[in-house]
Amino acid sequence: MFSEAFFASIHPMVVHFPIALLTVYALLELIPFKKVVSDPRWILAKRVLLFVGTFGIFVALSTGEERGGENLEPGTVLAYHSLFATITTWIFGLLAGSQFVMTVTIW
């Protein structure tokens, strides 16, 4: 349906949006805002950042896999890039999954 050239051109555009969202989410989780932590609006905002960022990172990972191919030589920059992208996707995917379960359980 889509060519490899399409994925090669879209990957750099797709990857930066989830990185920004997940960075803001991580900063909001790490910085202890005592007044903000218990406010339901901030909890919702953090969950939205996490869910949208995680969805975006799965899109970015899939476009990167299409772009990079499957023949990565070990030890190359592209191989490490792919490894760290996969690890980051798993970490934030598990975080989003746990937050989703907590959200569904509360409602």
GROMACS .gro file of N, CA and C in nm:
model
  321
    1MET      N    1   0.082  -0.118   0.000
    1MET     CA    2   0.000   0.000   0.000
    1MET      C    3   0.087   0.125   0.000
    2PHE      N    4   0.173   0.137   0.101
    2PHE     CA    5   0.266   0.249   0.105
    2PHE      C    6   0.404   0.197   0.069
    3SER      N    7   0.482   0.282   0.007
    3SER     CA    8   0.615   0.241  -0.033
    3SER      C    9   0.714   0.267   0.080
    4GLU      N   10   0.832   0.206   0.068
    4GLU     CA   11   0.937   0.229   0.167
    4GLU      C   12   0.980   0.375   0.167
    5ALA      N   13   0.972   0.440   0.054
    5ALA     CA   14   1.008   0.582   0.046
    5ALA      C   15   0.914   0.667   0.131
    6PHE      N   16   0.786   0.628   0.136
    6PHE     CA   17   0.691   0.700   0.219
    6PHE      C   18   0.730   0.689   0.366
    7PHE      N   19   0.761   0.567   0.412
    7PHE     CA   20   0.800   0.549   0.552
    7PHE      C   21   0.933   0.615   0.582
    8ALA      N   22   1.024   0.615   0.484
    8ALA     CA   23   1.152   0.682   0.504
    8ALA      C   24   1.135   0.832   0.522
    9SER      N   25   1.037   0.889   0.454
    9SER     CA   26   1.016   1.033   0.464
    9SER      C   27   0.934   1.071   0.586
   10ILE      N   28   0.846   0.984   0.632
   10ILE     CA   29   0.756   1.019   0.743
   10ILE      C   30   0.818   0.991   0.880
   11HIS      N   31   0.911   0.898   0.891
   11HIS     CA   32   0.965   0.860   1.021
   11HIS      C   33   1.024   0.978   1.099
   12PRO      N   34   1.108   1.063   1.041
   12PRO     CA   35   1.161   1.176   1.120
   12PRO      C   36   1.053   1.272   1.169
   13MET      N   37   0.944   1.285   1.096
   13MET     CA   38   0.835   1.372   1.140
   13MET      C   39   0.753   1.307   1.251
   14VAL      N   40   0.735   1.178   1.244
   14VAL     CA   41   0.650   1.107   1.339
   14VAL      C   42   0.720   1.086   1.473
   15VAL      N   43   0.850   1.071   1.473
   15VAL     CA   44   0.922   1.031   1.593
   15VAL      C   45   0.934   1.143   1.697
   16HIS      N   46   0.938   1.267   1.656
   16HIS     CA   47   0.963   1.376   1.751
   16HIS      C   48   0.842   1.412   1.837
   17PHE      N   49   0.724   1.394   1.787
   17PHE     CA   50   0.603   1.427   1.863
   17PHE      C   51   0.588   1.339   1.987
   18PRO      N   52   0.596   1.206   1.976
   18PRO     CA   53   0.586   1.125   2.097
   18PRO      C   54   0.703   1.145   2.193
   19ILE      N   55   0.821   1.175   2.141
   19ILE     CA   56   0.935   1.202   2.230
   19ILE      C   57   0.905   1.324   2.316
   20ALA      N   58   0.850   1.427   2.257
   20ALA     CA   59   0.816   1.548   2.333
   20ALA      C   60   0.707   1.519   2.436
   21LEU      N   61   0.602   1.447   2.397
   21LEU     CA   62   0.494   1.416   2.490
   21LEU      C   63   0.543   1.330   2.606
   22LEU      N   64   0.623   1.230   2.578
   22LEU     CA   65   0.669   1.140   2.683
   22LEU      C   66   0.775   1.206   2.772
   23THR      N   67   0.849   1.300   2.718
   23THR     CA   68   0.944   1.375   2.801
   23THR      C   69   0.870   1.464   2.900
   24VAL      N   70   0.765   1.532   2.853
   24VAL     CA   71   0.685   1.615   2.943
   24VAL      C   72   0.617   1.527   3.048
   25TYR      N   73   0.565   1.411   3.008
   25TYR     CA   74   0.504   1.318   3.103
   25TYR      C   75   0.606   1.276   3.209
   26ALA      N   76   0.726   1.238   3.168
   26ALA     CA   77   0.827   1.193   3.263
   26ALA      C   78   0.866   1.306   3.359
   27LEU      N   79   0.877   1.427   3.308
   27LEU     CA   80   0.910   1.541   3.395
   27LEU      C   81   0.799   1.566   3.497
   28LEU      N   82   0.675   1.557   3.453
   28LEU     CA   83   0.564   1.576   3.546
   28LEU      C   84   0.558   1.465   3.652
   29GLU      N   85   0.601   1.346   3.617
   29GLU     CA   86   0.605   1.237   3.714
   29GLU      C   87   0.722   1.252   3.811
   30LEU      N   88   0.834   1.303   3.764
   30LEU     CA   89   0.953   1.311   3.847
   30LEU      C   90   0.954   1.432   3.941
   31ILE      N   91   0.901   1.544   3.896
   31ILE     CA   92   0.903   1.665   3.977
   31ILE      C   93   0.785   1.661   4.073
   32PRO      N   94   0.812   1.667   4.203
   32PRO     CA   95   0.703   1.654   4.301
   32PRO      C   96   0.626   1.785   4.321
   33PHE      N   97   0.517   1.799   4.249
   33PHE     CA   98   0.427   1.913   4.268
   33PHE      C   99   0.320   1.868   4.368
   34LYS      N  100   0.336   1.904   4.494
   34LYS     CA  101   0.244   1.853   4.596
   34LYS      C  102   0.101   1.902   4.575
   35LYS      N  103   0.085   2.025   4.529
   35LYS     CA  104  -0.050   2.077   4.506
   35LYS      C  105  -0.112   2.015   4.381
   36VAL      N  106  -0.028   1.979   4.289
   36VAL     CA  107  -0.075   1.932   4.159
   36VAL      C  108  -0.101   1.781   4.159
   37VAL      N  109  -0.025   1.706   4.236
   37VAL     CA  110  -0.029   1.559   4.229
   37VAL      C  111  -0.169   1.505   4.257
   38SER      N  112  -0.240   1.564   4.351
   38SER     CA  113  -0.370   1.509   4.387
   38SER      C  114  -0.486   1.566   4.304
   39ASP      N  115  -0.461   1.665   4.222
   39ASP     CA  116  -0.566   1.726   4.140
   39ASP      C  117  -0.603   1.631   4.026
   40PRO      N  118  -0.731   1.592   4.014
   40PRO     CA  119  -0.772   1.498   3.909
   40PRO      C  120  -0.746   1.549   3.767
   41ARG      N  121  -0.748   1.681   3.748
   41ARG     CA  122  -0.721   1.734   3.614
   41ARG      C  123  -0.577   1.708   3.572
   42TRP      N  124  -0.483   1.719   3.665
   42TRP     CA  125  -0.343   1.692   3.632
   42TRP      C  126  -0.319   1.544   3.610
   43ILE      N  127  -0.387   1.462   3.688
   43ILE     CA  128  -0.375   1.317   3.667
   43ILE      C  129  -0.426   1.280   3.528
   44LEU      N  130  -0.538   1.339   3.488
   44LEU     CA  131  -0.592   1.315   3.354
   44LEU      C  132  -0.496   1.367   3.247
   45ALA      N  133  -0.440   1.486   3.269
   45ALA     CA  134  -0.347   1.544   3.171
   45ALA      C  135  -0.224   1.454   3.153
   46LYS      N  136  -0.172   1.403   3.266
   46LYS     CA  137  -0.056   1.314   3.256
   46LYS      C  138  -0.091   1.184   3.183
   47ARG      N  139  -0.209   1.131   3.210
   47ARG     CA  140  -0.249   1.008   3.142
   47ARG      C  141  -0.268   1.031   2.992
   48VAL      N  142  -0.324   1.145   2.955
   48VAL     CA  143  -0.340   1.176   2.813
   48VAL      C  144  -0.204   1.187   2.746
   49LEU      N  145  -0.109   1.255   2.812
   49LEU     CA  146   0.027   1.264   2.757
   49LEU      C  147   0.086   1.124   2.738
   50LEU      N  148   0.067   1.039   2.837
   50LEU     CA  149   0.122   0.905   2.830
   50LEU      C  150   0.056   0.822   2.720
   51PHE      N  151  -0.077   0.824   2.714
   51PHE     CA  152  -0.148   0.741   2.616
   51PHE      C  153  -0.121   0.788   2.472
   52VAL      N  154  -0.129   0.918   2.448
   52VAL     CA  155  -0.105   0.969   2.312
   52VAL      C  156   0.041   0.950   2.274
   53GLY      N  157   0.132   0.976   2.369
   53GLY     CA  158   0.274   0.956   2.341
   53GLY      C  159   0.308   0.811   2.313
   54THR      N  160   0.247   0.720   2.387
   54THR     CA  161   0.272   0.577   2.366
   54THR      C  162   0.216   0.530   2.231
   55PHE      N  163   0.098   0.577   2.197
   55PHE     CA  164   0.044   0.544   2.064
   55PHE      C  165   0.139   0.596   1.955
   56GLY      N  166   0.186   0.719   1.973
   56GLY     CA  167   0.278   0.778   1.875
   56GLY      C  168   0.410   0.704   1.867
   57ILE      N  169   0.457   0.654   1.980
   57ILE     CA  170   0.585   0.582   1.976
   57ILE      C  171   0.572   0.448   1.904
   58PHE      N  172   0.454   0.385   1.914
   58PHE     CA  173   0.433   0.262   1.838
   58PHE      C  174   0.430   0.292   1.687
   59VAL      N  175   0.370   0.405   1.650
   59VAL     CA  176   0.370   0.445   1.509
   59VAL      C  177   0.512   0.476   1.463
   60ALA      N  178   0.586   0.548   1.547
   60ALA     CA  179   0.725   0.583   1.513
   60ALA      C  180   0.811   0.458   1.502
   61LEU      N  181   0.791   0.363   1.591
   61LEU     CA  182   0.869   0.239   1.585
   61LEU      C  183   0.838   0.161   1.458
   62SER      N  184   0.710   0.155   1.422
   62SER     CA  185   0.676   0.080   1.300
   62SER      C  186   0.729   0.148   1.175
   63THR      N  187   0.724   0.281   1.170
   63THR     CA  188   0.780   0.349   1.052
   63THR      C  189   0.932   0.337   1.049
   64GLY      N  190   0.994   0.335   1.167
   64GLY     CA  191   1.139   0.317   1.173
   64GLY      C  192   1.181   0.179   1.130
   65GLU      N  193   1.103   0.078   1.169
   65GLU     CA  194   1.134  -0.059   1.126
   65GLU      C  195   1.119  -0.072   0.975
   66GLU      N  196   1.018  -0.008   0.920
   66GLU     CA  197   1.000  -0.012   0.774
   66GLU      C  198   1.113   0.062   0.705
   67ARG      N  199   1.158   0.170   0.765
   67ARG     CA  200   1.264   0.248   0.704
   67ARG      C  201   1.399   0.180   0.716
   68GLY      N  202   1.428   0.130   0.836
   68GLY     CA  203   1.561   0.076   0.863
   68GLY      C  204   1.586  -0.062   0.806
   69GLY      N  205   1.481  -0.133   0.781
   69GLY     CA  206   1.499  -0.268   0.730
   69GLY      C  207   1.530  -0.364   0.843
   70GLU      N  208   1.552  -0.487   0.808
   70GLU     CA  209   1.575  -0.590   0.908
   70GLU      C  210   1.720  -0.637   0.909
   71ASN      N  211   1.801  -0.588   0.820
   71ASN     CA  212   1.940  -0.632   0.811
   71ASN      C  213   2.032  -0.529   0.876
   72LEU      N  214   2.021  -0.516   1.008
   72LEU     CA  215   2.107  -0.423   1.079
   72LEU      C  216   2.231  -0.495   1.127
   73GLU      N  217   2.345  -0.438   1.097
   73GLU     CA  218   2.470  -0.497   1.142
   73GLU      C  219   2.489  -0.464   1.290
   74PRO      N  220   2.522  -0.563   1.372
   74PRO     CA  221   2.542  -0.537   1.514
   74PRO      C  222   2.654  -0.437   1.538
   75GLY      N  223   2.633  -0.350   1.635
   75GLY     CA  224   2.736  -0.251   1.670
   75GLY      C  225   2.727  -0.121   1.595
   76THR      N  226   2.639  -0.113   1.497
   76THR     CA  227   2.626   0.012   1.423
   76THR      C  228   2.534   0.108   1.498
   77VAL      N  229   2.543   0.233   1.463
   77VAL     CA  230   2.460   0.335   1.527
   77VAL      C  231   2.312   0.305   1.504
   78LEU      N  232   2.278   0.262   1.385
   78LEU     CA  233   2.139   0.231   1.354
   78LEU      C  234   2.088   0.110   1.435
   79ALA      N  235   2.174   0.014   1.462
   79ALA     CA  236   2.135  -0.101   1.544
   79ALA      C  237   2.107  -0.057   1.688
   80TYR      N  238   2.193   0.031   1.743
   80TYR     CA  239   2.169   0.083   1.878
   80TYR      C  240   2.045   0.170   1.882
   81HIS      N  241   2.024   0.249   1.779
   81HIS     CA  242   1.905   0.334   1.768
   81HIS      C  243   1.779   0.247   1.772
   82SER      N  244   1.780   0.140   1.697
   82SER     CA  245   1.666   0.049   1.694
   82SER      C  246   1.646  -0.020   1.830
   83LEU      N  247   1.756  -0.059   1.893
   83LEU     CA  248   1.748  -0.124   2.024
   83LEU      C  249   1.687  -0.030   2.129
   84PHE      N  250   1.738   0.094   2.135
   84PHE     CA  251   1.686   0.189   2.234
   84PHE      C  252   1.541   0.227   2.205
   85ALA      N  253   1.505   0.233   2.078
   85ALA     CA  254   1.365   0.261   2.042
   85ALA      C  255   1.274   0.148   2.090
   86THR      N  256   1.319   0.026   2.074
   86THR     CA  257   1.239  -0.089   2.119
   86THR      C  258   1.227  -0.092   2.271
   87ILE      N  259   1.337  -0.066   2.342
   87ILE     CA  260   1.334  -0.063   2.488
   87ILE      C  261   1.241   0.047   2.537
   88THR      N  262   1.252   0.166   2.479
   88THR     CA  263   1.166   0.279   2.518
   88THR      C  264   1.020   0.247   2.492
   89THR      N  265   0.991   0.183   2.381
   89THR     CA  266   0.853   0.145   2.350
   89THR      C  267   0.798   0.047   2.453
   90TRP      N  268   0.879  -0.050   2.492
   90TRP     CA  269   0.834  -0.146   2.594
   90TRP      C  270   0.810  -0.078   2.729
   91ILE      N  271   0.901   0.010   2.769
   91ILE     CA  272   0.887   0.076   2.899
   91ILE      C  273   0.760   0.160   2.903
   92PHE      N  274   0.742   0.246   2.803
   92PHE     CA  275   0.625   0.332   2.804
   92PHE      C  276   0.498   0.254   2.771
   93GLY      N  277   0.509   0.146   2.696
   93GLY     CA  278   0.393   0.061   2.672
   93GLY      C  279   0.344  -0.004   2.800
   94LEU      N  280   0.438  -0.052   2.883
   94LEU     CA  281   0.400  -0.111   3.011
   94LEU      C  282   0.343  -0.006   3.106
   95LEU      N  283   0.403   0.114   3.107
   95LEU     CA  284   0.349   0.223   3.189
   95LEU      C  285   0.208   0.259   3.146
   96ALA      N  286   0.188   0.272   3.016
   96ALA     CA  287   0.054   0.306   2.965
   96ALA      C  288  -0.045   0.195   2.996
   97GLY      N  289  -0.003   0.072   2.983
   97GLY     CA  290  -0.092  -0.040   3.015
   97GLY      C  291  -0.132  -0.039   3.161
   98SER      N  292  -0.037  -0.014   3.250
   98SER     CA  293  -0.070  -0.011   3.393
   98SER      C  294  -0.160   0.107   3.426
   99GLN      N  295  -0.136   0.222   3.364
   99GLN     CA  296  -0.223   0.338   3.386
   99GLN      C  297  -0.362   0.313   3.330
  100PHE      N  298  -0.370   0.243   3.218
  100PHE     CA  299  -0.501   0.210   3.160
  100PHE      C  300  -0.580   0.120   3.254
  101VAL      N  301  -0.511   0.019   3.310
  101VAL     CA  302  -0.579  -0.071   3.404
  101VAL      C  303  -0.627   0.007   3.526
  102MET      N  304  -0.544   0.097   3.577
  102MET     CA  305  -0.584   0.179   3.691
  102MET      C  306  -0.702   0.267   3.657
  103THR      N  307  -0.704   0.323   3.537
  103THR     CA  308  -0.814   0.410   3.494
  103THR      C  309  -0.944   0.330   3.483
  104VAL      N  310  -0.938   0.213   3.422
  104VAL     CA  311  -1.057   0.131   3.405
  104VAL      C  312  -1.108   0.080   3.540
  105THR      N  313  -1.016   0.046   3.630
  105THR     CA  314  -1.054  -0.003   3.761
  105THR      C  315  -1.124   0.104   3.843
  106ILE      N  316  -1.077   0.227   3.832
  106ILE     CA  317  -1.138   0.338   3.907
  106ILE      C  318  -1.278   0.368   3.859
  107TRP      N  319  -1.300   0.361   3.728
  107TRP     CA  320  -1.431   0.395   3.672
  107TRP      C  321  -1.519   0.276   3.685
   0.00000   0.00000   0.00000
